[in-house]
Amino acid sequence: MRLIGMLDSPYVRRVGISLKAMALPFEHQPLSVFRDFDTFAAINPIVKAPTLVTDDGSVLLDSTLILEYLERLVPPERRLTPSDIHDHIRSQRVIGLALAASEKTVQIVYEFNLRPVEKQHQPWIDRVKGQLSSAYDLLEAEFADIGNWRFGSRPLQADITTAVAWRFTRDALPQFVSATDYPALAALSQRAEALCEFLTLPPD
Ligand SMILES: N[C@@H](CCC(=O)N[C@@H](CS)C(=O)NCC(=O)O)C(=O)O
């Protein structure tokens, strides 16, 4: 399998870390959706990161759909979603919040970095900032008073995606989220970033 995309994307990073956590072999091709547009387009004309090229040559996109496919390749003990239905609902909610936090961060970064200053629209920025804060407030509540990981003894997708989202926002918009305001998320990030799967796939 080939994972295409740079690790500064939280979507690419969560797929890469998940591949490692599931012990699935893969090759990483860190193409940029901006700087390597043409090379990327030759693999996936939509130019979305992550893109996964499967062993049979299929080209998959969207991290959630890619992870759904990967979950089917491994036995239950290596899957990253809880088997209990109540835990599964909770896990889907946490992942949804973390994906929303990632998306809102990307929107703010694109607004600041891709749009000329005179075309930036403050009401839109304020709306997205509010959504970003709400997502992290709810995630903080989800991770308060847990043991090491949200659903037991090993990190699952909810832990991975939340830790990846937190690191992404902290790196991209340090002025928007602080460890003081979100101590449970900061502690989760510290635990997760010390894992081999995270250390070998740092944001680039
Ligand atoms: N929902 C998608 C979001 C992926 C996404 O937006 N990736 C960004 C990079 S962080 C991208 O491809 N940007 C280029 C573009 O949208 O044209 C997923 O989970 O994979």
Tab-separated table of C-alpha atoms in Angstrom, residues 66-186:
chain	number	residue	atom	x	y	z
A	66	ILE	CA	-9.518	4.745	4.165
A	67	LEU	CA	-9.528	3.789	7.860
A	68	GLU	CA	-12.804	1.911	7.417
A	69	TYR	CA	-11.127	-0.167	4.702
A	70	LEU	CA	-7.988	-0.749	6.798
A	71	GLU	CA	-10.037	-1.983	9.757
A	72	ARG	CA	-11.217	-4.849	7.559
A	73	LEU	CA	-7.670	-6.008	6.853
A	74	VAL	CA	-6.773	-6.870	10.437
A	75	PRO	CA	-8.080	-9.273	13.101
A	76	PRO	CA	-10.243	-7.815	15.922
A	77	GLU	CA	-7.338	-7.480	18.370
A	78	ARG	CA	-5.559	-5.088	15.999
A	79	ARG	CA	-8.583	-2.959	15.138
A	80	LEU	CA	-8.751	0.613	16.422
A	81	THR	CA	-12.492	0.824	17.054
A	82	PRO	CA	-14.149	-0.602	20.207
A	83	SER	CA	-16.275	-3.712	19.647
A	84	ASP	CA	-18.848	-2.809	22.326
A	85	ILE	CA	-21.673	-0.838	20.676
A	86	HIS	CA	-21.906	1.793	23.433
A	87	ASP	CA	-18.165	2.411	23.315
A	88	HIS	CA	-18.407	2.488	19.531
A	89	ILE	CA	-20.983	5.308	19.629
A	90	ARG	CA	-18.788	7.238	22.061
A	91	SER	CA	-15.751	6.632	19.894
A	92	GLN	CA	-17.543	7.876	16.751
A	93	ARG	CA	-18.572	11.026	18.626
A	94	VAL	CA	-15.020	11.710	19.830
A	95	ILE	CA	-13.576	11.114	16.344
A	96	GLY	CA	-16.233	13.406	14.850
A	97	LEU	CA	-15.299	16.176	17.278
A	98	ALA	CA	-11.591	15.750	16.543
A	99	LEU	CA	-12.208	15.784	12.781
A	100	ALA	CA	-14.270	18.956	13.184
A	101	ALA	CA	-11.409	20.542	15.166
A	102	SER	CA	-9.004	19.579	12.357
A	103	GLU	CA	-11.336	20.926	9.672
A	104	LYS	CA	-11.865	24.238	11.474
A	105	THR	CA	-8.091	24.595	11.934
A	106	VAL	CA	-7.532	23.949	8.222
A	107	GLN	CA	-10.193	26.535	7.344
A	108	ILE	CA	-8.516	29.192	9.486
A	109	VAL	CA	-5.055	28.330	8.107
A	110	TYR	CA	-6.325	28.510	4.510
A	111	GLU	CA	-8.117	31.796	5.264
A	112	PHE	CA	-4.896	33.323	6.657
A	113	ASN	CA	-2.394	31.755	4.238
A	114	LEU	CA	-4.220	31.454	0.916
A	115	ARG	CA	-6.582	34.432	0.881
A	116	PRO	CA	-5.242	37.957	0.384
A	117	VAL	CA	-5.605	40.036	3.567
A	118	GLU	CA	-8.102	42.438	1.961
A	119	LYS	CA	-10.367	39.497	1.051
A	120	GLN	CA	-10.384	37.903	4.521
A	121	HIS	CA	-13.827	37.986	6.064
A	122	GLN	CA	-13.801	38.573	9.848
A	123	PRO	CA	-17.353	37.271	10.555
A	124	TRP	CA	-16.401	33.976	8.881
A	125	ILE	CA	-13.138	33.770	10.849
A	126	ASP	CA	-15.027	34.453	14.114
A	127	ARG	CA	-17.584	31.769	13.296
A	128	VAL	CA	-14.907	29.160	12.594
A	129	LYS	CA	-12.923	30.146	15.712
A	130	GLY	CA	-16.077	29.639	17.801
A	131	GLN	CA	-16.649	26.205	16.244
A	132	LEU	CA	-13.010	25.276	16.895
A	133	SER	CA	-13.283	26.257	20.572
A	134	SER	CA	-16.547	24.324	20.972
A	135	ALA	CA	-14.980	21.195	19.483
A	136	TYR	CA	-12.014	21.372	21.875
A	137	ASP	CA	-14.248	22.186	24.889
A	138	LEU	CA	-16.261	19.029	24.199
A	139	LEU	CA	-13.126	16.952	23.598
A	140	GLU	CA	-11.602	18.194	26.857
A	141	ALA	CA	-14.700	16.907	28.682
A	142	GLU	CA	-14.387	13.536	26.887
A	143	PHE	CA	-10.770	13.083	28.002
A	144	ALA	CA	-11.052	14.426	31.555
A	145	ASP	CA	-10.697	11.771	34.259
A	146	ILE	CA	-9.746	8.889	31.985
A	147	GLY	CA	-6.852	6.511	32.529
A	148	ASN	CA	-4.160	6.549	29.857
A	149	TRP	CA	-6.514	5.976	26.922
A	150	ARG	CA	-10.186	6.697	26.261
A	151	PHE	CA	-11.323	3.077	25.840
A	152	GLY	CA	-8.992	0.914	27.877
A	153	SER	CA	-5.447	-0.307	27.801
A	154	ARG	CA	-4.240	0.685	24.343
A	155	PRO	CA	-4.708	3.785	22.171
A	156	LEU	CA	-7.585	3.442	19.697
A	157	GLN	CA	-8.749	5.670	16.842
A	158	ALA	CA	-10.445	8.171	19.192
A	159	ASP	CA	-7.133	8.718	21.027
A	160	ILE	CA	-5.091	8.839	17.808
A	161	THR	CA	-7.334	11.280	15.947
A	162	THR	CA	-7.745	13.560	18.981
A	163	ALA	CA	-4.010	13.624	19.725
A	164	VAL	CA	-3.209	14.294	16.052
A	165	ALA	CA	-5.812	17.096	15.854
A	166	TRP	CA	-4.514	18.715	19.043
A	167	ARG	CA	-0.894	18.703	17.843
A	168	PHE	CA	-1.988	20.078	14.462
A	169	THR	CA	-3.897	23.001	15.993
A	170	ARG	CA	-1.147	23.700	18.544
A	171	ASP	CA	1.458	23.814	15.749
A	172	ALA	CA	-0.674	25.768	13.251
A	173	LEU	CA	-2.559	28.153	15.561
A	174	PRO	CA	-0.723	28.226	18.930
A	175	GLN	CA	-2.554	31.406	19.926
A	176	PHE	CA	-5.959	29.665	19.715
A	177	VAL	CA	-5.529	26.678	22.087
A	178	SER	CA	-3.372	26.376	25.190
A	179	ALA	CA	-2.365	23.530	27.494
A	180	THR	CA	-3.612	25.603	30.439
A	181	ASP	CA	-7.135	25.787	29.025
A	182	TYR	CA	-7.151	22.147	27.911
A	183	PRO	CA	-5.067	20.127	30.428
A	184	ALA	CA	-6.594	16.721	29.606
A	185	LEU	CA	-5.907	17.159	25.886
A	186	ALA	CA	-2.378	18.391	26.557
